[in-house]
Coordinates of C-alpha atoms in Angstrom, one line a residue:
M30 CA 93.7 25.9 -45.7
S31 CA 90.2 27.8 -45.3
F32 CA 89.6 29.9 -48.9
S33 CA 89.9 33.2 -46.4
T34 CA 93.3 31.6 -46.1
I35 CA 95.2 31.9 -49.0
R36 CA 93.6 35.2 -50.4
Q37 CA 95.3 36.4 -47.6
K38 CA 98.6 34.3 -48.2
Q39 CA 98.5 35.2 -51.2
N40 CA 97.3 39.2 -51.3
S41 CA 100.0 39.2 -48.6
K42 CA 103.3 38.3 -51.2
K43 CA 102.3 41.4 -54.2
S44 CA 103.3 44.5 -53.6
P45 CA 101.3 47.1 -51.6
N46 CA 102.2 49.7 -55.3
A47 CA 99.7 50.8 -57.6
E48 CA 98.9 47.8 -60.3
P49 CA 103.0 46.4 -61.1
S50 CA 104.5 45.9 -64.8
F51 CA 104.1 42.8 -66.8
A52 CA 108.3 42.2 -65.1
Q53 CA 107.3 42.9 -61.6
G54 CA 105.1 40.7 -62.1
V55 CA 107.0 37.6 -63.4
L56 CA 109.8 37.8 -61.2
R57 CA 106.9 37.9 -58.4
V58 CA 104.5 35.3 -59.3
A59 CA 108.4 32.8 -59.9
G60 CA 110.0 34.0 -57.0
G61 CA 112.5 32.0 -58.2
T62 CA 110.7 29.1 -58.7
V63 CA 110.0 28.7 -61.8
L64 CA 114.0 27.4 -64.2
G65 CA 115.8 30.5 -66.0
T66 CA 114.6 29.3 -69.8
T67 CA 110.8 29.4 -69.0
L68 CA 111.3 32.7 -66.3
L69 CA 112.2 34.0 -69.4
A70 CA 110.4 33.1 -72.3
S71 CA 107.4 34.6 -69.7
S72 CA 109.0 37.4 -70.0
I73 CA 108.8 37.5 -73.3
V74 CA 105.3 36.9 -73.5
A75 CA 104.1 39.4 -70.8
G76 CA 106.6 42.1 -72.3
G77 CA 105.8 42.0 -75.7
L78 CA 101.7 41.2 -74.0
V79 CA 102.2 45.9 -73.0
G80 CA 103.6 46.3 -76.3
L81 CA 100.6 44.8 -77.6
A82 CA 97.9 46.5 -75.4
I83 CA 98.4 49.0 -78.1
S84 CA 96.9 48.0 -80.8
F85 CA 94.4 46.2 -79.7
R86 CA 92.4 49.6 -79.4
N87 CA 89.0 48.3 -81.1
L88 CA 88.7 45.3 -78.1
P89 CA 85.7 45.7 -75.4
D90 CA 85.6 48.5 -73.0
V91 CA 85.6 46.2 -69.3
R92 CA 84.1 48.9 -67.7
T93 CA 81.5 47.8 -69.4
L94 CA 81.6 45.6 -66.6
N95 CA 80.3 47.6 -64.1
S96 CA 76.8 47.4 -65.1
Y97 CA 77.2 43.9 -66.6
S98 CA 73.8 41.8 -65.7
P99 CA 74.4 38.2 -66.7
S100 CA 70.9 36.8 -67.9
E101 CA 69.4 35.0 -65.6
T102 CA 66.8 32.3 -65.2
S103 CA 62.7 33.6 -63.6
Y104 CA 61.2 32.0 -61.7
V105 CA 57.2 30.9 -61.1
Y106 CA 55.8 30.4 -56.7
D107 CA 52.8 30.1 -56.3
I108 CA 50.8 31.8 -53.5
K109 CA 53.6 29.8 -49.7
G110 CA 56.4 30.2 -52.3
R111 CA 56.4 27.1 -53.3
L112 CA 58.3 26.9 -56.9
L113 CA 56.1 26.2 -60.4
S114 CA 58.6 26.5 -63.4
R115 CA 61.7 28.2 -64.4
L116 CA 61.7 30.9 -67.3
H117 CA 64.5 30.7 -69.3
G118 CA 66.2 31.0 -73.0
E119 CA 69.4 29.5 -73.4
A120 CA 71.1 30.1 -70.5
N121 CA 69.5 29.2 -67.6
R122 CA 71.5 30.9 -64.4
E123 CA 71.4 32.4 -60.8
A124 CA 73.5 35.0 -59.8
V125 CA 74.6 34.8 -56.4
Q126 CA 77.2 37.5 -53.7
L127 CA 80.5 36.1 -53.2
E128 CA 80.1 35.9 -49.9
K129 CA 76.4 33.3 -50.4
I130 CA 79.7 29.9 -52.2
S131 CA 80.5 28.0 -50.6
P132 CA 84.2 28.8 -49.3
E133 CA 84.4 24.8 -49.7
L134 CA 84.4 25.8 -53.8
K135 CA 85.7 28.6 -53.9
R136 CA 89.3 26.9 -52.7
A137 CA 88.6 23.8 -55.2
V138 CA 88.2 25.8 -57.6
L139 CA 90.8 27.9 -58.0
A140 CA 92.7 24.4 -57.0
I141 CA 91.7 22.9 -60.3
E142 CA 91.8 26.5 -62.3
D143 CA 94.3 29.0 -61.7
S144 CA 95.3 28.1 -58.1
H145 CA 97.8 31.1 -57.8
F146 CA 94.6 34.1 -59.1
Y147 CA 95.2 36.7 -55.5
L148 CA 99.0 36.3 -56.9
H149 CA 98.6 37.5 -60.8
H150 CA 97.3 40.7 -62.3
G151 CA 94.9 39.4 -65.1
I152 CA 98.2 36.4 -66.5
N153 CA 100.2 33.7 -65.3
P154 CA 103.3 33.9 -66.7
T155 CA 104.8 31.0 -65.3
S156 CA 101.5 28.8 -67.0
I157 CA 102.2 31.4 -70.7
G158 CA 105.9 30.3 -70.3
R159 CA 105.3 26.5 -70.9
A160 CA 101.8 27.6 -72.6
F161 CA 104.3 28.5 -75.9
W162 CA 106.4 26.4 -75.3
V163 CA 104.0 23.9 -76.4
N164 CA 101.8 25.3 -78.5
W165 CA 105.5 26.6 -80.2
K166 CA 106.5 23.1 -81.2
S167 CA 102.9 22.0 -81.9
G168 CA 102.8 25.2 -84.3
G169 CA 99.1 25.6 -83.0
V170 CA 96.9 26.3 -79.3
V171 CA 96.6 22.8 -78.1
E172 CA 97.1 24.0 -74.5
G173 CA 96.7 26.9 -72.7
A174 CA 97.1 28.8 -70.4
S175 CA 94.0 31.4 -69.3
T176 CA 93.7 32.3 -65.6
L177 CA 89.7 32.4 -64.1
T178 CA 89.8 36.5 -65.2
M179 CA 90.9 35.5 -68.4
Q180 CA 88.0 32.3 -69.0
L181 CA 86.3 35.6 -68.1
V182 CA 86.6 37.7 -71.1
K183 CA 86.5 35.1 -72.7
N184 CA 82.7 33.9 -71.9
I185 CA 81.9 37.6 -71.8
F186 CA 83.7 39.4 -74.4
L187 CA 85.5 36.6 -77.3
T188 CA 84.5 34.4 -79.7
R189 CA 85.6 30.4 -78.8
D190 CA 87.9 30.3 -81.4
R191 CA 91.9 28.9 -80.4
T192 CA 93.8 31.7 -82.3
F193 CA 96.8 33.6 -81.6
S194 CA 95.7 36.6 -82.5
R195 CA 92.1 35.4 -79.9
K196 CA 94.4 35.0 -77.1
L197 CA 97.1 37.4 -77.0
S198 CA 92.7 39.5 -77.3
E199 CA 91.8 37.4 -74.5
A200 CA 94.7 38.4 -72.3
V201 CA 95.6 41.7 -73.0
L202 CA 91.4 42.8 -71.3
A203 CA 92.3 39.6 -68.4
I204 CA 95.2 42.6 -67.7
R205 CA 92.9 45.9 -67.6
V206 CA 89.7 43.2 -66.0
E207 CA 92.1 44.0 -63.3
Q208 CA 92.6 47.1 -63.6
V209 CA 89.1 48.2 -62.6
F210 CA 87.5 45.1 -60.4
D211 CA 89.5 43.3 -57.3
K212 CA 89.7 39.7 -57.2
D213 CA 86.8 39.5 -55.3
E214 CA 84.5 40.5 -58.6
I215 CA 86.6 38.5 -60.7
M216 CA 85.5 35.7 -59.1
E217 CA 81.7 36.6 -58.8
M218 CA 81.9 36.7 -61.7
Y219 CA 83.4 34.2 -62.8
L220 CA 81.0 32.2 -60.9
N221 CA 77.9 33.5 -62.2
N222 CA 79.1 32.9 -65.6
I223 CA 80.5 30.5 -66.3
Y224 CA 78.6 27.1 -68.1
W225 CA 78.3 24.0 -65.9
G226 CA 76.4 21.5 -67.8
H227 CA 72.9 20.4 -68.5
N228 CA 72.3 24.1 -69.1
N229 CA 73.0 25.5 -65.9
Y230 CA 75.2 28.7 -65.8
G231 CA 76.5 30.2 -62.4
V232 CA 77.2 28.6 -59.5
E233 CA 73.9 28.5 -57.4
T234 CA 72.1 27.3 -60.8
A235 CA 74.1 23.6 -60.3
A236 CA 74.1 23.0 -56.8
Q237 CA 70.7 23.2 -57.0
S238 CA 70.5 20.7 -59.9
Y239 CA 73.7 18.5 -59.6
F240 CA 72.7 18.2 -55.0
N241 CA 69.0 20.3 -54.6
K242 CA 71.0 23.1 -52.4
S243 CA 72.3 25.9 -52.2
A244 CA 76.4 27.0 -53.6
S245 CA 76.6 28.5 -50.0
E246 CA 75.5 25.2 -48.9
L247 CA 78.2 22.7 -50.6
N248 CA 80.1 20.6 -48.7
L249 CA 84.4 19.5 -50.0
P250 CA 82.9 16.0 -51.8
E251 CA 80.3 18.7 -53.9
A252 CA 83.0 21.0 -54.6
A253 CA 85.3 18.9 -55.9
L254 CA 83.1 17.1 -58.1
M255 CA 81.6 20.4 -58.8
A256 CA 85.0 22.9 -58.9
G257 CA 85.7 19.2 -61.2
L258 CA 83.3 20.4 -64.5
I259 CA 84.7 22.7 -65.3
Q260 CA 86.7 21.5 -68.2
A261 CA 84.8 19.0 -69.7
P262 CA 81.2 19.5 -67.8
E263 CA 79.0 16.8 -70.2
T264 CA 82.2 14.1 -70.0
Y265 CA 82.5 14.6 -66.5
S266 CA 78.4 15.0 -65.2
P267 CA 78.0 12.7 -62.6
F268 CA 73.9 12.3 -64.4
N269 CA 76.3 10.9 -67.8
N270 CA 78.7 8.9 -65.3
Y271 CA 79.6 9.1 -62.2
A272 CA 81.9 6.7 -61.9
N273 CA 83.8 9.0 -64.5
A274 CA 83.3 12.0 -62.3
K275 CA 83.8 10.5 -59.4
Q276 CA 87.3 10.1 -61.2
R277 CA 87.9 13.9 -62.0
Q278 CA 86.7 14.6 -58.3
K279 CA 90.0 13.0 -56.8
I280 CA 91.5 15.0 -59.3
V281 CA 90.2 18.4 -58.3
L282 CA 90.8 16.5 -53.6
D283 CA 94.9 15.5 -55.0
R284 CA 95.6 19.1 -56.2
M285 CA 94.2 20.4 -53.2
A286 CA 96.3 18.1 -51.2
D287 CA 99.6 19.4 -53.4
L288 CA 99.3 22.6 -52.7
G289 CA 98.7 22.5 -48.4
W290 CA 95.4 24.0 -48.8
I291 CA 93.7 19.7 -47.5
T292 CA 95.4 17.0 -46.0
P293 CA 95.6 14.3 -48.2
E294 CA 94.1 11.9 -45.4
E295 CA 90.9 14.8 -46.2
A296 CA 91.5 14.4 -50.2
Q297 CA 90.5 10.9 -49.2
T298 CA 87.4 11.0 -46.6
A299 CA 85.9 13.3 -49.8
H300 CA 86.8 11.2 -52.4
K301 CA 84.9 7.8 -49.9
A302 CA 82.3 10.3 -49.7
P303 CA 78.7 9.3 -51.7
L304 CA 77.0 12.4 -53.1
G305 CA 73.6 12.3 -53.1
V306 CA 73.4 13.8 -56.8
G307 CA 70.1 14.9 -57.9
K308 CA 67.8 15.7 -61.0
P309 CA 68.9 17.6 -64.2
T310 CA 66.7 20.6 -64.0
A311 CA 67.9 23.0 -66.2
W312 CA 64.6 21.9 -68.9
Q313 CA 63.2 20.7 -65.3
G314 CA 58.5 20.9 -67.4
S315 CA 56.0 23.5 -65.4
K316 CA 54.5 21.6 -62.3
L317 CA 51.1 23.8 -63.3
P318 CA 51.3 24.3 -67.1
Y319 CA 47.9 25.7 -67.2
V320 CA 49.3 28.0 -64.6
T321 CA 53.2 29.0 -66.1
D322 CA 50.8 29.3 -69.0
T323 CA 48.6 31.9 -68.2
V324 CA 51.6 34.0 -66.4
M325 CA 53.2 33.7 -69.3
K326 CA 51.3 35.9 -70.7
E327 CA 49.9 37.9 -68.5
L328 CA 54.3 38.9 -68.0
Q329 CA 54.3 39.5 -72.1
D330 CA 51.7 42.1 -71.7
T331 CA 54.4 45.0 -70.4
F332 CA 57.5 42.2 -70.7
S333 CA 59.8 41.7 -73.7
K334 CA 60.5 37.7 -74.2
D335 CA 64.4 39.3 -73.3
V336 CA 63.3 39.7 -69.8
I337 CA 60.2 37.8 -69.5
T338 CA 63.6 34.7 -70.3
K339 CA 66.6 36.9 -68.8
G340 CA 66.4 38.8 -66.4
G341 CA 66.1 37.2 -63.1
M342 CA 62.0 37.4 -62.2
R343 CA 60.5 36.3 -59.2
I344 CA 57.1 36.1 -60.1
Q345 CA 54.8 35.3 -56.7
T346 CA 51.1 34.4 -58.5
S347 CA 47.8 34.1 -56.4
V348 CA 47.8 30.2 -56.3
D349 CA 48.1 27.9 -54.4
Y350 CA 49.7 24.7 -55.9
F351 CA 47.3 22.1 -53.9
M352 CA 44.1 23.9 -54.7
Q353 CA 45.6 23.8 -58.4
Q354 CA 46.4 20.2 -57.7
K355 CA 42.5 19.8 -56.6
A356 CA 40.8 21.2 -59.8
E357 CA 42.9 19.2 -62.2
E358 CA 42.5 16.3 -60.7
T359 CA 38.2 17.2 -60.8
V360 CA 38.3 18.9 -64.3
K361 CA 40.3 14.7 -65.6
Q362 CA 37.2 13.0 -63.2
G363 CA 34.6 14.9 -64.2
Y364 CA 35.5 14.3 -68.0
R365 CA 35.7 10.6 -67.3
Q366 CA 33.3 10.4 -65.6
L367 CA 30.5 13.0 -69.1
R368 CA 32.4 9.5 -71.2
G369 CA 31.1 7.3 -68.2
R370 CA 27.1 8.9 -68.9
G371 CA 27.0 8.1 -72.4
I372 CA 28.7 11.4 -73.9
R373 CA 30.9 10.4 -77.1
T374 CA 32.1 13.9 -78.2
R375 CA 35.6 13.0 -79.9
D376 CA 37.9 16.1 -79.0
L377 CA 35.7 17.2 -75.8
Q378 CA 37.3 18.9 -72.9
V379 CA 36.5 20.5 -69.9
A380 CA 37.7 23.3 -68.1
L381 CA 37.5 25.3 -64.7
V382 CA 38.7 28.7 -64.0
A383 CA 38.1 29.7 -60.5
V384 CA 38.6 33.7 -58.6
D385 CA 39.0 35.9 -55.6
P386 CA 35.8 38.0 -55.1
R387 CA 37.9 39.5 -52.7
T388 CA 40.8 39.9 -54.7
H389 CA 40.5 39.2 -58.2
F390 CA 42.8 37.3 -58.0
I391 CA 43.3 33.3 -60.4
K392 CA 43.2 30.3 -57.8
A393 CA 42.4 27.7 -60.2
I394 CA 43.3 27.6 -63.4
V395 CA 42.8 24.5 -65.5
G396 CA 43.1 25.1 -69.7
G397 CA 42.0 21.2 -71.1
V398 CA 41.8 17.8 -69.8
D399 CA 45.4 16.7 -70.3
Y400 CA 47.5 19.3 -71.0
D401 CA 50.4 16.6 -72.6
K402 CA 47.7 16.3 -75.5
S403 CA 46.8 19.8 -75.4
Q404 CA 48.8 22.6 -74.4
L405 CA 45.2 25.3 -75.4
N406 CA 43.8 27.1 -73.1
R407 CA 40.3 26.8 -72.8
A408 CA 39.9 28.7 -69.5
I409 CA 41.6 32.8 -71.2
Q410 CA 42.1 31.1 -75.1
S411 CA 38.4 30.0 -76.4
R412 CA 35.6 31.8 -76.8
R413 CA 32.1 30.2 -76.7
Q414 CA 28.1 31.0 -75.7
P415 CA 27.4 31.1 -72.1
G416 CA 23.8 29.9 -73.2
S417 CA 21.7 30.8 -70.1
S418 CA 24.9 32.3 -67.3
F419 CA 25.0 35.2 -69.4
K420 CA 21.3 35.7 -67.7
P421 CA 22.2 37.5 -64.8
F422 CA 23.7 40.3 -66.4
V423 CA 20.1 40.6 -67.8
Y424 CA 18.1 40.6 -64.3
Y425 CA 20.4 42.6 -62.9
T426 CA 20.4 45.4 -65.1
A427 CA 16.6 45.8 -64.4
F428 CA 18.0 45.0 -60.9
A429 CA 19.7 48.1 -61.3
S430 CA 17.4 50.6 -63.8
G431 CA 15.0 50.6 -60.1
K432 CA 11.8 49.2 -62.5
Y433 CA 12.5 45.9 -61.3
T434 CA 12.4 43.9 -58.1
P435 CA 12.8 40.1 -57.4
G436 CA 9.1 39.8 -57.4
S437 CA 8.3 41.9 -60.0
V438 CA 6.4 39.4 -63.4
V439 CA 7.5 39.0 -65.9
N440 CA 4.7 37.0 -68.4
D441 CA 6.3 34.2 -69.8
S442 CA 3.7 32.9 -73.3
P443 CA 4.9 33.7 -76.7
V444 CA 6.5 36.5 -77.9
S445 CA 8.3 38.3 -81.7
Y446 CA 10.6 40.0 -82.6
R447 CA 12.1 41.7 -86.1
D448 CA 15.4 42.3 -85.9
G449 CA 18.2 42.2 -89.2
S450 CA 17.5 38.2 -90.7
G451 CA 13.7 38.0 -90.0
L452 CA 11.3 37.2 -87.4
Y453 CA 12.1 35.8 -84.3
S454 CA 10.5 34.3 -81.0
P455 CA 12.5 33.0 -78.6
K456 CA 11.2 28.5 -77.0
N457 CA 11.8 26.9 -73.8
Y458 CA 14.3 25.2 -72.9
G459 CA 12.1 21.8 -73.3
G460 CA 8.7 23.9 -74.6
G461 CA 6.3 25.6 -73.4
F462 CA 5.4 28.1 -71.6
S463 CA 4.5 29.1 -67.2
G464 CA 2.6 32.3 -67.8
P465 CA 3.5 35.1 -65.5
M466 CA 5.1 35.3 -63.0
S467 CA 8.1 36.7 -61.3
L468 CA 11.5 37.2 -61.9
Q469 CA 12.8 35.4 -59.6
A470 CA 11.0 32.1 -60.5
S471 CA 12.0 32.5 -64.4
L472 CA 15.4 32.8 -63.9
I473 CA 16.1 30.8 -60.9
Q474 CA 14.0 28.4 -63.9
S475 CA 16.1 29.4 -66.0
R476 CA 13.1 30.6 -68.5
N477 CA 14.4 32.1 -71.6
V478 CA 10.7 34.2 -72.9
P479 CA 11.5 36.2 -69.9
A480 CA 14.7 36.5 -69.8
V481 CA 14.4 37.7 -73.4
V482 CA 11.4 40.2 -72.9
L483 CA 13.5 41.8 -70.2
G484 CA 16.0 42.5 -72.2
Q485 CA 13.9 44.9 -74.8
K486 CA 12.6 46.1 -72.0
V487 CA 16.1 47.4 -69.9
G488 CA 17.7 48.2 -72.7
V489 CA 20.5 45.1 -73.9
S490 CA 23.4 48.2 -75.0
K491 CA 22.3 48.6 -71.3
V492 CA 23.0 45.4 -70.7
I493 CA 26.3 45.5 -72.6
E494 CA 27.0 48.1 -70.6
V495 CA 27.3 46.7 -67.4
C496 CA 29.5 43.9 -68.9
R497 CA 31.7 45.8 -69.6
R498 CA 32.3 47.4 -65.9
L499 CA 32.1 43.8 -65.1
G500 CA 35.8 42.9 -67.5
I501 CA 34.1 40.9 -69.9
E502 CA 36.2 42.8 -73.1
S503 CA 34.5 39.5 -75.4
P504 CA 33.1 41.5 -77.8
M505 CA 28.9 41.6 -78.2
R506 CA 26.6 42.6 -80.7
P507 CA 23.0 44.3 -79.4
V508 CA 20.7 41.7 -80.9
I509 CA 17.5 40.7 -79.2
S510 CA 18.7 36.4 -78.8
L511 CA 22.6 38.1 -76.4
P512 CA 19.9 37.5 -73.4
L513 CA 20.1 34.0 -73.9
G514 CA 24.0 33.5 -74.2
A515 CA 24.3 35.3 -78.1
G516 CA 28.2 36.7 -77.6
D517 CA 31.1 34.7 -77.2
M518 CA 33.2 34.6 -73.6
T519 CA 35.5 32.2 -71.9
P520 CA 35.3 31.1 -68.6
L521 CA 37.9 33.3 -67.2
E522 CA 35.7 36.4 -68.1
M523 CA 32.3 34.4 -66.7
A524 CA 34.2 34.0 -63.6
N525 CA 35.3 36.2 -63.0
A526 CA 32.1 38.7 -63.7
Y527 CA 30.2 36.1 -61.2
A528 CA 33.4 37.1 -58.1
T529 CA 32.0 41.0 -58.5
F530 CA 28.2 39.2 -58.2
A531 CA 29.4 38.0 -54.9
S532 CA 31.7 41.3 -53.1
N533 CA 28.8 42.6 -53.6
G534 CA 29.4 44.7 -57.2
W535 CA 33.6 45.3 -56.4
Y536 CA 35.5 44.8 -58.6
T537 CA 39.1 44.9 -60.0
D538 CA 41.0 43.5 -62.8
P539 CA 41.6 39.6 -62.5
T540 CA 45.1 38.9 -62.0
I541 CA 47.9 35.1 -61.5
I542 CA 50.1 37.7 -60.5
V543 CA 50.4 38.3 -56.8
Q544 CA 54.5 39.8 -57.4
I545 CA 57.2 40.8 -59.3
T546 CA 60.6 41.1 -57.9
D547 CA 63.7 41.2 -59.6
S548 CA 66.4 38.5 -58.1
R549 CA 67.4 41.9 -55.8
G550 CA 64.4 41.4 -54.5
N551 CA 63.4 45.3 -56.5
V552 CA 59.5 45.3 -56.1
L553 CA 58.9 44.8 -60.8
V554 CA 54.5 44.7 -60.8
D555 CA 52.6 44.5 -57.2
N556 CA 48.9 43.7 -58.0
T557 CA 47.9 44.6 -54.6
P558 CA 43.7 44.8 -54.9
K559 CA 42.5 48.1 -56.3
P560 CA 38.8 47.9 -55.8
Q561 CA 35.7 50.0 -57.1
L562 CA 32.4 50.0 -56.5
V563 CA 31.3 48.6 -60.3
L564 CA 27.6 48.1 -59.7
D565 CA 24.2 49.0 -57.6
P566 CA 25.0 46.5 -54.1
W567 CA 21.2 46.8 -53.4
S568 CA 20.8 45.0 -57.2
T569 CA 23.3 42.7 -56.7
A570 CA 22.2 41.4 -52.9
S571 CA 18.9 40.3 -54.3
L572 CA 21.0 38.6 -57.5
T573 CA 22.4 37.0 -55.2
T574 CA 19.6 36.1 -53.2
V575 CA 18.0 35.2 -56.5
L576 CA 21.0 33.0 -57.9
Q577 CA 21.2 31.1 -54.1
G578 CA 17.3 30.1 -55.6
V579 CA 18.7 28.3 -58.0
I580 CA 20.9 26.2 -56.4
N581 CA 18.8 25.5 -53.4
S582 CA 15.9 24.3 -55.3
G583 CA 15.5 25.7 -59.3
T584 CA 17.9 24.2 -62.9
G585 CA 21.7 24.0 -60.1
R586 CA 20.2 22.1 -57.2
A587 CA 23.1 18.9 -58.2
A588 CA 25.8 21.7 -57.3
N589 CA 24.7 22.2 -53.3
I590 CA 27.5 22.2 -51.4
G591 CA 25.8 22.8 -48.8
R592 CA 26.4 26.4 -47.7
P593 CA 26.1 29.3 -48.6
A594 CA 26.1 29.7 -52.4
A595 CA 24.4 31.2 -55.7
G596 CA 24.7 30.3 -59.8
K597 CA 23.4 29.9 -61.7
T598 CA 23.5 27.0 -65.4
G599 CA 24.1 27.4 -68.7
T600 CA 23.4 25.1 -72.2
T601 CA 22.8 26.0 -75.5
D602 CA 21.8 25.7 -78.7
N603 CA 21.8 22.1 -79.7
E604 CA 24.3 21.4 -75.7
R605 CA 27.5 22.8 -78.3
N606 CA 28.0 23.7 -74.5
V607 CA 27.1 23.5 -70.9
W608 CA 28.5 25.8 -67.6
F609 CA 27.7 25.8 -64.2
V610 CA 29.5 28.7 -62.7
G611 CA 29.1 29.6 -59.3
Y612 CA 30.5 32.0 -56.1
V613 CA 30.2 32.0 -52.2
P614 CA 31.5 34.9 -50.6
Q615 CA 35.6 33.5 -51.0
L616 CA 35.2 32.0 -54.7
S617 CA 33.7 32.1 -57.3
T618 CA 33.9 29.4 -60.4
A619 CA 33.6 29.0 -63.4
V620 CA 33.3 24.8 -65.3
W621 CA 32.7 25.0 -68.8
I622 CA 32.2 21.5 -71.2
G623 CA 32.4 20.9 -74.8
D624 CA 33.7 19.9 -78.0
D625 CA 37.3 21.5 -79.1
A626 CA 35.0 21.9 -83.1
N627 CA 32.1 23.1 -81.7
R628 CA 30.2 19.9 -82.2
P629 CA 26.6 19.0 -80.0
L630 CA 27.5 16.7 -76.4
G631 CA 24.2 15.1 -77.5
K632 CA 20.3 14.7 -76.5
G633 CA 20.2 16.0 -72.6
T634 CA 23.7 17.0 -71.5
T635 CA 23.1 20.2 -69.6
G636 CA 24.8 23.0 -67.2
G637 CA 22.2 21.4 -64.4
G638 CA 23.2 17.8 -65.3
H639 CA 26.8 17.8 -65.8
A640 CA 28.9 21.5 -65.2
A641 CA 26.9 22.0 -61.7
P642 CA 29.3 18.3 -60.1
I643 CA 31.3 18.4 -60.8
W644 CA 31.7 22.9 -59.7
R645 CA 30.3 20.9 -56.9
S646 CA 33.5 18.4 -56.4
F647 CA 35.7 21.3 -56.9
M648 CA 33.9 23.8 -54.8
T649 CA 33.6 20.8 -51.5
E650 CA 37.0 20.4 -51.9
A651 CA 38.4 23.7 -52.3
L652 CA 36.3 25.4 -49.1
K653 CA 37.1 23.0 -46.6
N654 CA 39.1 25.0 -44.9
E655 CA 37.2 27.8 -44.8
P656 CA 34.5 29.2 -42.8
V657 CA 30.4 29.3 -44.2
L658 CA 29.3 33.1 -44.5
Q659 CA 26.3 33.8 -45.4
F660 CA 25.9 36.5 -48.6
H661 CA 24.7 39.9 -47.6
A662 CA 20.8 41.1 -47.2
A663 CA 19.8 43.0 -50.0
S664 CA 17.6 44.7 -46.5
K665 CA 20.8 46.2 -45.9
F666 CA 20.9 48.5 -48.6
P667 CA 18.6 51.4 -50.4
R668 CA 16.6 50.2 -53.5
P669 CA 18.0 52.1 -56.6
K670 CA 15.5 55.4 -57.9
V671 CA 14.6 55.1 -61.9
K672 CA 16.2 56.8 -63.4
D673 CA 14.4 60.5 -65.5
K674 CA 14.6 59.9 -69.2
K675 CA 16.2 62.8 -70.9

């Protein structure tokens, strides 16, 4: 007998009139099938409840269920819709509509929990009479008479104390609920609310956990097992004791056969059928923990923790699962190679972050070598000196001033400046000076003195202004040594700033979240990019041309990937931090290597020799299916004019 047939048959036995009295309900449900003594006891109890209802004025208003929304798990997906992680508090739940629940499960639940559900009006007088007698004899509450409606109000409104007053309150509230909601609404709320074991609340999450399928797809054997869990989920869980779960399943199937809802043969066949049991998923860890951490940090800027863990949000990220995996593998492989090359510092770490210049969506983010050992997400939480990878901001500022071109000459010779702490005399890495040279050559060779000289000529405060336009929020002071990376920045800030170079000056705030909807599909957050032109196109294109030279013939030759690419190495004093930040038109990536305690990595450790190979390895994999694109030529844009001094 199908679920819809059961519902129709039971509904047809009801009076077409408005809500009947409890005495009428008792007589209709009993229908001559109960002994006279039980009928009498049932009528007394039911009639008593009507009187008690008047005195239970402090009970909750059941009409609040109209707007009641149970806590739901939030889900994080990659750009292709692959599930990455679940975000939830105590209750792991995904609510579904009644029509999206298997009919087999609905009738199995009715059979074992409340076979008269579509007949009664909140309480089942027959069950009350039996329970009243047993409890009276025992002197306490040892047997329940709960209908689905009573179980629902107990879960939502009441404590779990096994007392007569609690049971009376439960009955009164159940009657009120039945006066406000129809049976299907009550059953939907019930199935989405109850606990199914292993921190699964609601039928959909439980079905996914136990059988790795939606509640709408459950067959009879699966439905009977799930219905049997309700009484004692952990006791009858197939994860804990499969044989015990099968015994409980048989009880449900036999009850369905006794009711005539299935044949004895169907019950036997269902019990013999093997079950493809899944695995607990409620506390399943994130498949990509650095991605989940980054998502959580961004969510917390907008939503409270309760909304994040109980709001049933569907969060689509900009990360591709397989690209992220490649990034993590690249970082681990790079770490092993660094160890193999003699870097023995105790807390050696590597971080990588990639940003799409066309959207400024984060495409991959790795905050360390091993998340299990350290959950610090260095890609977004650690600020480190960028060294010479900061120099492009200085050179762009010079080009944008209208006073300089890549061919302009700067003198690489000894120079000293007085600052607040005394005399500052910049030195080149490795020592020595090259004399007059073009800006292009000085950046390709990563000469320090020309960068400092240029910073003084254009003004370090102007350089900071450019950095702010590029989304760098880390503190920066206008000190003379700023052009050499004297300020601390995160890898994400660097990758995102270079992404604006890659897009020829177009900027939008970086994000790892594409869109957020609620469980019903309503859009809560839409991060469709809204780019703004924040840099001068000629100056940006000119800088990119120079940075291509860094890879083709300069300090970043180890980053050559066989297609047009631009980038810059970075190595700080005493080799404490080494970087390579570079880009193609489709992807900008920053790689940082350092020690968590900021210890020196060892003499000879450089961005070009150690970070650039990691960058090359990742970019080669990430761009395998991407077409080779050319950068914009500076000749296509007008050169900026020198601004008049006021």
